[in-house]
PDB file of C-alpha atoms in Angstrom:
ATOM      1  CA  MET A   1      25.285 -11.565   7.305  1.00 48.00           C
ATOM      2  CA  GLY A   2      21.614 -10.269   7.034  1.00 74.00           C
ATOM      3  CA  MET A   3      20.528  -7.111   5.304  1.00 90.00           C
ATOM      4  CA  SER A   4      20.740  -3.812   6.966  1.00 95.00           C
ATOM      5  CA  PRO A   5      17.686  -2.111   8.596  1.00 95.00           C
ATOM      6  CA  GLU A   6      17.969   0.341   6.035  1.00 96.00           C
ATOM      7  CA  ASP A   7      17.918  -2.154   3.331  1.00 97.00           C
ATOM      8  CA  ALA A   8      14.985  -3.977   5.069  1.00 97.00           C
ATOM      9  CA  ALA A   9      12.955  -0.564   5.048  1.00 97.00           C
ATOM     10  CA  ARG A  10      13.544  -0.233   1.417  1.00 98.00           C
ATOM     11  CA  GLY A  11      12.725  -3.859   0.738  1.00 98.00           C
ATOM     12  CA  LEU A  12       9.325  -3.355   2.181  1.00 98.00           C
ATOM     13  CA  PHE A  13       8.475  -0.719  -0.670  1.00 98.00           C
ATOM     14  CA  THR A  14      10.024  -2.936  -2.993  1.00 98.00           C
ATOM     15  CA  VAL A  15       7.631  -5.926  -2.135  1.00 98.00           C
ATOM     16  CA  LEU A  16       4.429  -3.264  -2.368  1.00 98.00           C
ATOM     17  CA  ALA A  17       5.795  -2.302  -5.990  1.00 98.00           C
ATOM     18  CA  THR A  18       6.444  -5.786  -7.270  1.00 98.00           C
ATOM     19  CA  GLY A  19       4.661  -8.389  -5.336  1.00 98.00           C
ATOM     20  CA  ASP A  20       7.993 -10.210  -4.539  1.00 98.00           C
ATOM     21  CA  ALA A  21       6.877 -12.956  -2.041  1.00 97.00           C
ATOM     22  CA  ALA A  22      10.562 -14.450  -1.487  1.00 97.00           C
ATOM     23  CA  LEU A  23      11.666 -10.810  -0.466  1.00 98.00           C
ATOM     24  CA  ALA A  24       8.547 -10.195   1.744  1.00 98.00           C
ATOM     25  CA  ALA A  25       9.764 -13.465   3.748  1.00 97.00           C
ATOM     26  CA  ALA A  26      13.096 -11.890   4.036  1.00 97.00           C
ATOM     27  CA  VAL A  27      12.222  -8.364   5.158  1.00 97.00           C
ATOM     28  CA  VAL A  28       8.734  -8.606   6.989  1.00 98.00           C
ATOM     29  CA  HIS A  29       8.738 -10.106  10.354  1.00 97.00           C
ATOM     30  CA  GLU A  30       5.968 -12.786  10.849  1.00 97.00           C
ATOM     31  CA  ASP A  31       4.337 -10.533  13.439  1.00 98.00           C
ATOM     32  CA  PHE A  32       4.208  -7.566  11.306  1.00 98.00           C
ATOM     33  CA  THR A  33       1.232  -5.144  11.713  1.00 97.00           C
ATOM     34  CA  ASN A  34       0.101  -2.272   9.640  1.00 96.00           C
ATOM     35  CA  ARG A  35      -1.689   0.657  11.048  1.00 94.00           C
ATOM     36  CA  GLU A  36      -2.581   1.940   7.832  1.00 92.00           C
ATOM     37  CA  ALA A  37      -4.621  -1.359   6.761  1.00 91.00           C
ATOM     38  CA  VAL A  38      -8.093   0.144   7.850  1.00 91.00           C
ATOM     39  CA  VAL A  39      -8.530   1.575   4.525  1.00 92.00           C
ATOM     40  CA  SER A  40      -7.587  -1.498   2.282  1.00 94.00           C
ATOM     41  CA  PRO A  41      -9.496  -5.094   1.769  1.00 95.00           C
ATOM     42  CA  ALA A  42      -9.371  -7.221   4.734  1.00 94.00           C
ATOM     43  CA  ALA A  43      -6.417  -9.381   3.326  1.00 96.00           C
ATOM     44  CA  CYS A  44      -4.347  -6.339   3.992  1.00 95.00           C
ATOM     45  CA  SER A  45      -4.586  -6.591   7.703  1.00 95.00           C
ATOM     46  CA  LEU A  46      -3.181 -10.148   7.600  1.00 96.00           C
ATOM     47  CA  PRO A  47      -0.349 -10.326  10.021  1.00 97.00           C
ATOM     48  CA  GLY A  48       3.350 -10.936   8.421  1.00 98.00           C
ATOM     49  CA  PRO A  49       4.293 -10.931   4.841  1.00 98.00           C
ATOM     50  CA  ALA A  50       0.767 -12.010   3.718  1.00 97.00           C
ATOM     51  CA  GLY A  51      -0.518  -8.397   4.615  1.00 97.00           C
ATOM     52  CA  VAL A  52       2.050  -6.696   2.957  1.00 98.00           C
ATOM     53  CA  LEU A  53       1.635  -8.782  -0.190  1.00 98.00           C
ATOM     54  CA  ALA A  54      -2.108  -8.112  -0.314  1.00 97.00           C
ATOM     55  CA  SER A  55      -1.474  -4.498   0.144  1.00 97.00           C
ATOM     56  CA  GLY A  56       0.763  -4.387  -2.681  1.00 98.00           C
ATOM     57  CA  ALA A  57      -1.796  -6.282  -4.878  1.00 98.00           C
ATOM     58  CA  TRP A  58      -4.508  -3.691  -3.830  1.00 97.00           C
ATOM     59  CA  LEU A  59      -2.131  -0.879  -4.873  1.00 98.00           C
ATOM     60  CA  ARG A  60      -1.015  -2.343  -8.034  1.00 98.00           C
ATOM     61  CA  SER A  61      -4.723  -2.962  -9.012  1.00 97.00           C
ATOM     62  CA  ALA A  62      -5.137   0.980  -8.945  1.00 98.00           C
ATOM     63  CA  PHE A  63      -1.711   2.122 -10.001  1.00 98.00           C
ATOM     64  CA  THR A  64       0.574   0.494 -13.022  1.00 98.00           C
ATOM     65  CA  ASP A  65       4.239   1.369 -12.874  1.00 98.00           C
ATOM     66  CA  LEU A  66       3.841   1.838  -9.202  1.00 98.00           C
ATOM     67  CA  SER A  67       7.075   2.882  -7.486  1.00 98.00           C
ATOM     68  CA  PHE A  68       8.459   4.353  -4.271  1.00 98.00           C
ATOM     69  CA  PRO A  69      11.600   6.266  -4.723  1.00 98.00           C
ATOM     70  CA  VAL A  70      13.158   7.156  -1.561  1.00 98.00           C
ATOM     71  CA  THR A  71      14.173  10.735  -0.809  1.00 97.00           C
ATOM     72  CA  ASP A  72      15.468  10.660   2.891  1.00 97.00           C
ATOM     73  CA  LEU A  73      15.887   7.620   5.172  1.00 98.00           C
ATOM     74  CA  VAL A  74      17.035   7.981   9.020  1.00 97.00           C
ATOM     75  CA  ARG A  75      17.668   4.857  11.418  1.00 97.00           C
ATOM     76  CA  ASP A  76      17.490   5.395  15.323  1.00 97.00           C
ATOM     77  CA  GLY A  77      18.058   1.904  16.955  1.00 95.00           C
ATOM     78  CA  ASP A  78      14.905  -0.434  16.046  1.00 95.00           C
ATOM     79  CA  GLN A  79      13.159   2.308  14.185  1.00 97.00           C
ATOM     80  CA  VAL A  80      13.636   3.794  10.577  1.00 98.00           C
ATOM     81  CA  TRP A  81      11.875   6.656   9.099  1.00 98.00           C
ATOM     82  CA  ILE A  82      11.741   6.637   5.232  1.00 98.00           C
ATOM     83  CA  ARG A  83      10.560   9.737   3.314  1.00 98.00           C
ATOM     84  CA  LEU A  84       9.404   8.733  -0.249  1.00 98.00           C
ATOM     85  CA  HIS A  85       7.224   9.454  -3.168  1.00 98.00           C
ATOM     86  CA  MET A  86       4.460   7.050  -4.385  1.00 98.00           C
ATOM     87  CA  ARG A  87       4.542   7.119  -8.158  1.00 98.00           C
ATOM     88  CA  GLY A  88       2.267   5.490 -10.754  1.00 98.00           C
ATOM     89  CA  ARG A  89      -0.506   5.641 -13.215  1.00 98.00           C
ATOM     90  CA  HIS A  90      -4.105   5.323 -12.328  1.00 98.00           C
ATOM     91  CA  THR A  91      -5.164   2.733 -14.702  1.00 98.00           C
ATOM     92  CA  GLY A  92      -7.456   0.766 -12.437  1.00 98.00           C
ATOM     93  CA  PRO A  93     -10.287   1.468  -9.728  1.00 97.00           C
ATOM     94  CA  PHE A  94      -8.973   2.673  -6.654  1.00 97.00           C
ATOM     95  CA  VAL A  95     -11.175   1.359  -3.969  1.00 96.00           C
ATOM     96  CA  HIS A  96     -11.277   2.588  -0.502  1.00 93.00           C
ATOM     97  CA  TYR A  97     -12.350   0.493   2.406  1.00 92.00           C
ATOM     98  CA  ARG A  98     -13.152   0.893   6.125  1.00 90.00           C
ATOM     99  CA  ASP A  99     -12.434  -2.196   8.407  1.00 81.00           C
ATOM    100  CA  GLY A 100     -12.406  -4.551   5.166  1.00 79.00           C
ATOM    101  CA  ALA A 101     -15.757  -3.382   3.741  1.00 88.00           C
ATOM    102  CA  PRO A 102     -15.628  -1.411   0.260  1.00 92.00           C
ATOM    103  CA  LEU A 103     -16.310   2.360   0.896  1.00 91.00           C
ATOM    104  CA  ARG A 104     -15.964   3.887  -2.479  1.00 92.00           C
ATOM    105  CA  ALA A 105     -14.107   3.177  -5.753  1.00 95.00           C
ATOM    106  CA  ILE A 106     -12.282   6.138  -7.669  1.00 96.00           C
ATOM    107  CA  PRO A 107     -12.517   4.887 -11.303  1.00 96.00           C
ATOM    108  CA  PRO A 108      -9.458   4.748 -13.464  1.00 97.00           C
ATOM    109  CA  THR A 109      -8.256   8.340 -14.677  1.00 96.00           C
ATOM    110  CA  GLY A 110      -5.146   7.548 -16.557  1.00 97.00           C
ATOM    111  CA  ASP A 111      -3.387  10.283 -14.821  1.00 96.00           C
ATOM    112  CA  GLU A 112      -0.181  10.258 -13.413  1.00 97.00           C
ATOM    113  CA  ILE A 113       0.389  10.229  -9.513  1.00 98.00           C
ATOM    114  CA  ASP A 114       3.264  11.407  -7.218  1.00 98.00           C
ATOM    115  CA  SER A 115       2.287  11.481  -3.531  1.00 96.00           C
ATOM    116  CA  GLU A 116       4.851  12.451  -0.830  1.00 97.00           C
ATOM    117  CA  GLN A 117       4.851  10.193   2.240  1.00 97.00           C
ATOM    118  CA  VAL A 118       6.672   9.538   5.445  1.00 98.00           C
ATOM    119  CA  HIS A 119       6.688   6.014   6.884  1.00 98.00           C
ATOM    120  CA  LEU A 120       7.628   5.048  10.523  1.00 98.00           C
ATOM    121  CA  LEU A 121       9.041   1.387  10.789  1.00 98.00           C
ATOM    122  CA  ARG A 122       9.786  -0.744  13.757  1.00 98.00           C
ATOM    123  CA  LEU A 123      12.195  -3.673  13.361  1.00 97.00           C
ATOM    124  CA  ARG A 124      12.618  -6.831  15.308  1.00 97.00           C
ATOM    125  CA  ASP A 125      15.265  -9.435  14.332  1.00 95.00           C
ATOM    126  CA  GLY A 126      16.404  -7.472  11.411  1.00 95.00           C
ATOM    127  CA  ARG A 127      12.666  -7.284   9.701  1.00 97.00           C
ATOM    128  CA  VAL A 128       9.836  -4.864   9.681  1.00 98.00           C
ATOM    129  CA  VAL A 129       7.566  -5.576  12.368  1.00 98.00           C
ATOM    130  CA  ARG A 130       5.171  -2.368  12.334  1.00 98.00           C
ATOM    131  CA  HIS A 131       4.158   0.030   9.874  1.00 97.00           C
ATOM    132  CA  GLU A 132       2.610   3.471  10.293  1.00 97.00           C
ATOM    133  CA  ALA A 133       2.582   6.470   7.743  1.00 96.00           C
ATOM    134  CA  VAL A 134       1.838  10.253   7.282  1.00 95.00           C
ATOM    135  CA  ARG A 135       0.709  10.358   3.648  1.00 94.00           C
ATOM    136  CA  ASP A 136      -0.070  13.529   1.425  1.00 93.00           C
ATOM    137  CA  ASP A 137      -3.626  12.368   0.642  1.00 92.00           C
ATOM    138  CA  LEU A 138      -5.198  15.700  -0.087  1.00 92.00           C
ATOM    139  CA  THR A 139      -2.588  15.949  -3.125  1.00 94.00           C
ATOM    140  CA  LEU A 140      -3.110  12.321  -4.157  1.00 95.00           C
ATOM    141  CA  LEU A 141      -6.972  13.201  -4.177  1.00 94.00           C
ATOM    142  CA  GLY A 142      -6.337  16.267  -6.355  1.00 93.00           C
ATOM    143  CA  GLN A 143      -4.079  14.201  -8.551  1.00 95.00           C
ATOM    144  CA  LEU A 144      -7.043  11.744  -9.219  1.00 95.00           C
ATOM    145  CA  GLY A 145      -9.622  14.620  -9.783  1.00 91.00           C
ATOM    146  CA  VAL A 146     -11.568  14.185  -6.503  1.00 91.00           C
ATOM    147  CA  LEU A 147     -10.484  17.364  -4.895  1.00 87.00           C
ATOM    148  CA  PRO A 148     -11.712  19.881  -5.755  1.00 82.00           C
ATOM    149  CA  PRO A 149     -14.777  18.129  -6.690  1.00 81.00           C
ATOM    150  CA  GLY A 150     -15.244  18.051 -10.681  1.00 80.00           C
ATOM    151  CA  PRO A 151     -16.302  15.484 -13.355  1.00 84.00           C
ATOM    152  CA  THR A 152     -14.528  12.333 -11.009  1.00 86.00           C
ATOM    153  CA  VAL A 153     -16.829  12.868  -8.048  1.00 86.00           C
ATOM    154  CA  ARG A 154     -19.753  12.261 -10.495  1.00 87.00           C
ATOM    155  CA  ARG A 155     -18.012   9.214 -12.032  1.00 90.00           C
ATOM    156  CA  ILE A 156     -17.501   7.880  -8.482  1.00 90.00           C
ATOM    157  CA  ASP A 157     -21.173   8.160  -7.737  1.00 91.00           C
ATOM    158  CA  ASP A 158     -22.235   6.518 -11.226  1.00 93.00           C
ATOM    159  CA  TRP A 159     -19.856   3.661 -10.497  1.00 92.00           C
ATOM    160  CA  SER A 160     -21.680   3.019  -7.048  1.00 92.00           C
ATOM    161  CA  ALA A 161     -25.071   3.518  -8.405  1.00 93.00           C
ATOM    162  CA  ASP A 162     -24.681   0.895 -11.108  1.00 95.00           C
ATOM    163  CA  GLY A 163     -22.717  -1.619  -9.133  1.00 95.00           C
ATOM    164  CA  ARG A 164     -19.265  -1.142 -10.938  1.00 95.00           C
ATOM    165  CA  ALA A 165     -17.641  -0.130  -7.506  1.00 94.00           C
ATOM    166  CA  ALA A 166     -18.921  -3.138  -5.690  1.00 94.00           C
ATOM    167  CA  ARG A 167     -17.721  -5.351  -8.443  1.00 95.00           C
ATOM    168  CA  ALA A 168     -14.435  -3.773  -8.642  1.00 95.00           C
ATOM    169  CA  ALA A 169     -14.115  -4.120  -4.841  1.00 95.00           C
ATOM    170  CA  ALA A 170     -14.806  -7.669  -5.042  1.00 95.00           C
ATOM    171  CA  VAL A 171     -12.202  -8.125  -7.747  1.00 95.00           C
ATOM    172  CA  ILE A 172      -9.567  -6.260  -5.721  1.00 95.00           C
ATOM    173  CA  ALA A 173     -10.273  -8.028  -2.538  1.00 95.00           C
ATOM    174  CA  GLU A 174      -9.945 -11.625  -4.200  1.00 95.00           C
ATOM    175  CA  ALA A 175      -6.602 -10.397  -5.733  1.00 95.00           C
ATOM    176  CA  ALA A 176      -5.292  -9.377  -2.286  1.00 95.00           C
ATOM    177  CA  GLU A 177      -6.324 -12.538  -0.772  1.00 95.00           C
ATOM    178  CA  LYS A 178      -4.566 -14.448  -3.481  1.00 95.00           C
ATOM    179  CA  ALA A 179      -1.413 -12.337  -2.893  1.00 95.00           C
ATOM    180  CA  ALA A 180      -1.410 -12.990   0.687  1.00 95.00           C
ATOM    181  CA  ALA A 181      -1.711 -16.712   0.147  1.00 94.00           C
ATOM    182  CA  THR A 182       1.759 -16.595  -1.511  1.00 93.00           C
ATOM    183  CA  ALA A 183       3.186 -15.905   1.805  1.00 90.00           C
ATOM    184  CA  ARG A 184       2.798 -19.255   2.749  1.00 81.00           C
ATOM    185  CA  GLU A 185       4.854 -20.542  -0.004  1.00 85.00           C
ATOM    186  CA  HIS A 186       7.619 -18.497   0.963  1.00 84.00           C
ATOM    187  CA  ALA A 187       7.639 -18.925   5.037  1.00 81.00           C
ATOM    188  CA  PRO A 188      10.669 -19.503   6.789  1.00 74.00           C
ATOM    189  CA  GLY A 189      11.271 -23.257   6.982  1.00 71.00           C
ATOM    190  CA  ARG A 190       9.522 -24.086   3.647  1.00 65.00           C
ATOM    191  CA  ALA A 191      11.797 -25.720   1.062  1.00 55.00           C
TER     192      ALA A 191
END
């Protein structure tokens, strides 16, 4: 017997936190799409488990001890709504992208983050096939020192001016591509 839709939904966030490629193959449909991937490296827009593994690598490059504790979960047919917190420590650059191109990098602050989020997941054949989110990004940016504007904003400008942001974006995009490539090793039908 396969896993429940609720467990598949929880499993998606375990994949993001851990990079578990075997679990990604079990819980993510090969036709998976992520509406939120527009702000991440290009590899995060890949369909199926590859995009989820890339998204996890992107997030883990910025936040150590990344976790997604679930506070509420509701299922209705092929849809699961999951309310959770994204928690971790900001120890690496958090690079924002626009359509795969680096937009800005928030230098590491060392600060703890705890951002509430609601995710709408659609399932097909018992696996997650579509992801959308409503996130409290204002709180997250406040925890990272971006809002209200303070010293972190100056550091963002400095990183952009001296090339650290571009170098960080390239390293993170490469890590996301490598994580996405691990999906091939765990594709259904591979021994």
